[in-house]
Amino acid sequence: MIGILLITHGTLGESLIHCASHVLNKRPPRLSQVGVTAQDDPFSLLPRARALVKELDEGDGVLVLSDLYGSSPANLAARLLAPGRVEGVAGVNLPMLIRVLTYRDKPLQTVVTKAVSGGCDGVVRIPALVVNNAATGS
Amino acid sequence: MLQREVEIINRLGLHARASARLTQVASQFKSGVWITRNGRRVNAKSIMGVMMLAAAKGSTVVIETEGPDEEEAMGAITGLFATCFGEDD
């Protein structure tokens, strides 16, 4: 099982874990987060993030998901990466997290690919028809 | 291969939790399970696939099962729709 670490702005990671747990009706194991706030020196969080990666890795590797590429949380994530063992993907959203949780028993490289495709596939323009259906359905 | 049309009767439709429940049940079977709505056919074992149907209350979907336990799979899947995915309404 691939460990998953979210490194995000503020409480986004915590909220994503909350939402995924709600959808899947269980709290997924080996899933943790580090939230970076405006008051934090991001790099002071590095030891904690490193310890979490170690804790989450049961031998199959860890996937680090961050929100905004180039931002402090993602730059912190970049410092944790070890190709083949600890990989990272930015742009995390709920569809990405759910897909990653679905495929986490596959090899790390597969999970990385699924994270990127899941995140992108989840960005969809909502057709008006869906909204109309929902309105008449209630 | 079995094929059956079902109507979505629960208030929130095939929303996230219902989709998760559906994929969990579908994944218990060896048979392939697919759902089609408005010409879009998805693997019922894929939560993101099922979510993308965005099937609200009142819409109908076609369920297909194919494999060694297709009858049991069809029974379990249609049962979920009939019982509102275990939700109150």
Short mmCIF file of C-alpha atoms in Angstrom, two decimals:
data_model
loop_
_atom_site.label_atom_id
_atom_site.label_comp_id
_atom_site.label_asym_id
_atom_site.label_seq_id
_atom_site.Cartn_x
_atom_site.Cartn_y
_atom_site.Cartn_z
CA MET A 1 0.00 0.00 0.00
CA ILE A 2 1.32 3.41 -1.01
CA GLY A 3 1.41 5.97 1.82
CA ILE A 4 -0.09 9.36 1.02
CA LEU A 5 1.05 12.69 2.46
CA LEU A 6 -0.76 15.92 1.67
CA ILE A 7 1.25 19.12 2.00
CA THR A 8 -1.02 22.06 1.45
CA HIS A 9 -1.86 25.63 2.30
CA GLY A 10 -3.68 25.95 5.62
CA THR A 11 -6.36 23.39 6.34
CA LEU A 12 -6.89 22.25 2.74
CA GLY A 13 -5.18 18.90 3.30
CA GLU A 14 -7.14 18.28 6.48
CA SER A 15 -10.38 19.12 4.67
CA LEU A 16 -9.54 16.87 1.73
CA ILE A 17 -8.94 13.96 4.12
CA HIS A 18 -12.26 14.77 5.79
CA CYS A 19 -14.11 14.86 2.47
CA ALA A 20 -12.52 11.66 1.14
CA SER A 21 -13.34 9.87 4.40
CA HIS A 22 -16.94 11.04 4.09
CA VAL A 23 -17.25 9.84 0.49
CA LEU A 24 -15.58 6.49 1.11
CA ASN A 25 -17.37 6.08 4.45
CA LYS A 26 -14.12 5.24 6.24
CA ARG A 27 -10.95 6.98 7.32
CA PRO A 28 -8.28 5.64 4.93
CA PRO A 29 -5.13 4.34 6.66
CA ARG A 30 -1.63 5.70 5.96
CA LEU A 31 -2.93 9.11 4.89
CA SER A 32 -1.58 12.20 6.66
CA GLN A 33 -1.19 15.89 6.04
CA VAL A 34 0.95 18.88 6.83
CA GLY A 35 -0.72 22.29 6.61
CA VAL A 36 1.49 25.30 5.97
CA THR A 37 0.12 28.56 7.39
CA ALA A 38 1.24 32.12 6.77
CA GLN A 39 2.93 32.14 10.18
CA ASP A 40 5.05 29.08 9.43
CA ASP A 41 8.56 29.13 8.10
CA PRO A 42 7.83 26.31 5.63
CA PHE A 43 11.25 24.77 6.00
CA SER A 44 10.91 24.48 9.75
CA LEU A 45 8.22 21.90 8.93
CA LEU A 46 10.69 19.78 7.01
CA PRO A 47 11.66 17.48 9.93
CA ARG A 48 8.00 16.76 10.68
CA ALA A 49 7.23 16.12 7.02
CA ARG A 50 10.23 13.80 6.74
CA ALA A 51 9.14 11.89 9.83
CA LEU A 52 5.63 11.50 8.39
CA VAL A 53 7.00 10.15 5.09
CA LYS A 54 9.00 7.59 7.02
CA GLU A 55 5.99 6.64 9.09
CA LEU A 56 3.70 6.33 6.05
CA ASP A 57 6.09 4.15 4.05
CA GLU A 58 5.48 0.48 4.64
CA GLY A 59 7.94 -0.41 1.91
CA ASP A 60 5.91 0.36 -1.23
CA GLY A 61 6.67 4.07 -1.25
CA VAL A 62 4.91 7.33 -0.54
CA LEU A 63 3.09 9.78 -2.78
CA VAL A 64 3.24 13.41 -1.68
CA LEU A 65 0.36 15.53 -2.96
CA SER A 66 0.55 19.31 -2.83
CA ASP A 67 -1.78 22.05 -4.02
CA LEU A 68 -0.10 24.87 -5.93
CA TYR A 69 3.05 24.05 -7.85
CA GLY A 70 5.80 26.56 -7.03
CA SER A 71 4.26 27.58 -3.71
CA SER A 72 5.90 26.98 -0.33
CA PRO A 73 3.95 23.80 0.44
CA ALA A 74 4.91 22.34 -2.96
CA ASN A 75 8.51 23.49 -2.50
CA LEU A 76 8.52 21.75 0.85
CA ALA A 77 7.13 18.63 -0.86
CA ALA A 78 9.92 18.81 -3.44
CA ARG A 79 12.51 18.44 -0.70
CA LEU A 80 11.01 15.13 0.39
CA LEU A 81 11.17 13.41 -2.97
CA ALA A 82 13.36 10.43 -3.69
CA PRO A 83 12.62 9.13 -7.22
CA GLY A 84 11.07 5.68 -7.20
CA ARG A 85 10.40 5.76 -3.48
CA VAL A 86 8.86 9.14 -2.68
CA GLU A 87 7.10 10.84 -5.59
CA GLY A 88 5.15 14.10 -5.74
CA VAL A 89 2.22 15.55 -7.66
CA ALA A 90 0.90 19.12 -7.41
CA GLY A 91 -2.61 20.38 -8.11
CA VAL A 92 -4.33 18.10 -5.61
CA ASN A 93 -8.10 18.09 -5.64
CA LEU A 94 -10.76 15.73 -4.30
CA PRO A 95 -11.07 13.69 -7.52
CA MET A 96 -7.28 13.19 -7.48
CA LEU A 97 -7.26 12.09 -3.86
CA ILE A 98 -10.14 9.66 -4.37
CA ARG A 99 -8.50 8.11 -7.41
CA VAL A 100 -5.19 7.79 -5.59
CA LEU A 101 -6.93 6.07 -2.68
CA THR A 102 -8.56 3.69 -5.15
CA TYR A 103 -5.29 2.69 -6.80
CA ARG A 104 -2.90 2.80 -3.87
CA ASP A 105 -2.33 -0.96 -3.93
CA LYS A 106 -0.69 -0.62 -7.37
CA PRO A 107 3.00 0.27 -7.84
CA LEU A 108 4.05 3.85 -7.06
CA GLN A 109 4.59 4.78 -10.72
CA THR A 110 1.05 3.69 -11.57
CA VAL A 111 -0.35 5.68 -8.67
CA VAL A 112 1.53 8.79 -9.85
CA THR A 113 -0.01 8.41 -13.32
CA LYS A 114 -3.47 7.86 -11.81
CA ALA A 115 -3.07 10.94 -9.60
CA VAL A 116 -2.37 13.17 -12.60
CA SER A 117 -5.14 11.70 -14.77
CA GLY A 118 -7.62 11.67 -11.87
CA GLY A 119 -6.95 15.29 -11.03
CA CYS A 120 -7.34 16.37 -14.66
CA ASP A 121 -10.42 14.17 -15.38
CA GLY A 122 -12.12 15.69 -12.36
CA VAL A 123 -12.06 19.15 -13.91
CA VAL A 124 -15.27 19.21 -15.92
CA ARG A 125 -17.52 22.00 -17.11
CA ILE A 126 -20.92 21.23 -15.58
CA PRO A 127 -23.60 20.87 -18.24
CA ALA A 128 -26.76 22.87 -17.40
CA LEU A 129 -28.88 19.75 -17.86
CA VAL A 130 -27.45 18.21 -14.71
CA VAL A 131 -28.45 21.24 -12.66
CA ASN A 132 -31.99 21.16 -14.11
CA ASN A 133 -32.34 17.46 -13.29
CA ALA A 134 -31.21 18.07 -9.74
CA ALA A 135 -33.69 20.91 -9.38
CA THR A 136 -36.66 18.84 -10.54
CA GLY A 137 -35.51 15.89 -8.50
CA SER A 138 -35.88 17.57 -5.15
CA MET B 1 -24.46 -10.71 -20.50
CA LEU B 2 -27.31 -9.28 -18.48
CA GLN B 3 -28.75 -5.85 -19.04
CA ARG B 4 -31.32 -3.97 -17.00
CA GLU B 5 -32.63 -0.44 -16.90
CA VAL B 6 -33.14 1.14 -13.50
CA GLU B 7 -34.42 4.49 -12.34
CA ILE B 8 -32.60 6.45 -9.69
CA ILE B 9 -35.09 7.04 -6.91
CA ASN B 10 -33.04 8.40 -4.03
CA ARG B 11 -33.20 12.15 -3.42
CA LEU B 12 -29.52 12.93 -3.94
CA GLY B 13 -29.10 10.73 -7.01
CA LEU B 14 -25.86 8.93 -7.77
CA HIS B 15 -23.87 11.30 -5.57
CA ALA B 16 -20.40 10.73 -4.14
CA ARG B 17 -21.22 8.45 -1.23
CA ALA B 18 -23.72 6.46 -3.28
CA SER B 19 -21.13 6.09 -6.05
CA ALA B 20 -18.55 4.90 -3.54
CA ARG B 21 -21.02 2.35 -2.16
CA LEU B 22 -21.85 1.19 -5.69
CA THR B 23 -18.21 0.71 -6.69
CA GLN B 24 -17.50 -1.15 -3.45
CA VAL B 25 -20.33 -3.59 -4.13
CA ALA B 26 -19.49 -3.94 -7.85
CA SER B 27 -15.86 -4.68 -7.01
CA GLN B 28 -16.90 -7.71 -4.94
CA PHE B 29 -17.81 -9.59 -8.11
CA LYS B 30 -15.64 -11.25 -10.71
CA SER B 31 -17.98 -10.15 -13.48
CA GLY B 32 -17.54 -6.90 -15.33
CA VAL B 33 -20.14 -4.31 -14.33
CA TRP B 34 -20.95 -1.25 -16.43
CA ILE B 35 -23.39 1.61 -16.17
CA THR B 36 -24.61 3.66 -19.10
CA ARG B 37 -26.41 6.97 -19.00
CA ASN B 38 -27.08 9.22 -22.01
CA GLY B 39 -24.73 7.13 -24.14
CA ARG B 40 -21.87 7.36 -21.66
CA ARG B 41 -20.75 3.91 -20.50
CA VAL B 42 -18.51 3.62 -17.46
CA ASN B 43 -16.96 0.85 -15.40
CA ALA B 44 -19.11 0.52 -12.27
CA LYS B 45 -16.00 -0.47 -10.32
CA SER B 46 -14.50 2.98 -10.89
CA ILE B 47 -15.75 5.63 -8.48
CA MET B 48 -14.61 8.53 -10.64
CA GLY B 49 -16.24 6.91 -13.66
CA VAL B 50 -19.56 6.56 -11.86
CA MET B 51 -19.32 10.15 -10.53
CA MET B 52 -18.88 11.45 -14.07
CA LEU B 53 -22.35 10.19 -14.98
CA ALA B 54 -23.74 12.93 -12.70
CA ALA B 55 -26.97 10.95 -12.57
CA ALA B 56 -29.62 12.79 -10.57
CA LYS B 57 -32.89 11.54 -9.14
CA GLY B 58 -35.36 10.57 -11.83
CA SER B 59 -32.74 9.68 -14.41
CA THR B 60 -32.49 6.15 -15.71
CA VAL B 61 -29.32 4.18 -16.21
CA VAL B 62 -28.64 0.86 -17.88
CA ILE B 63 -26.70 -1.70 -15.87
CA GLU B 64 -24.78 -4.47 -17.59
CA THR B 65 -23.06 -7.39 -15.94
CA GLU B 66 -21.00 -10.02 -17.70
CA GLY B 67 -19.03 -12.89 -16.21
CA PRO B 68 -19.25 -15.98 -14.03
CA ASP B 69 -21.33 -14.29 -11.31
CA GLU B 70 -23.28 -11.87 -13.50
CA GLU B 71 -26.64 -12.77 -11.97
CA GLU B 72 -25.49 -12.20 -8.40
CA ALA B 73 -23.79 -8.97 -9.45
CA MET B 74 -26.95 -7.73 -11.21
CA GLY B 75 -29.04 -8.62 -8.16
CA ALA B 76 -26.73 -6.78 -5.78
CA ILE B 77 -26.41 -3.69 -7.97
CA THR B 78 -30.11 -3.30 -8.76
CA GLY B 79 -30.80 -3.96 -5.07
CA LEU B 80 -28.65 -0.97 -4.16
CA PHE B 81 -30.63 1.31 -6.46
CA ALA B 82 -33.93 -0.04 -5.09
CA THR B 83 -32.87 0.53 -1.49
CA CYS B 84 -31.52 4.04 -2.11
CA PHE B 85 -27.94 2.86 -1.52
CA GLY B 86 -28.74 2.35 2.14
CA GLU B 87 -29.63 6.01 2.61
CA ASP B 88 -32.74 7.33 4.30
CA ASP B 89 -34.40 8.55 1.13
#
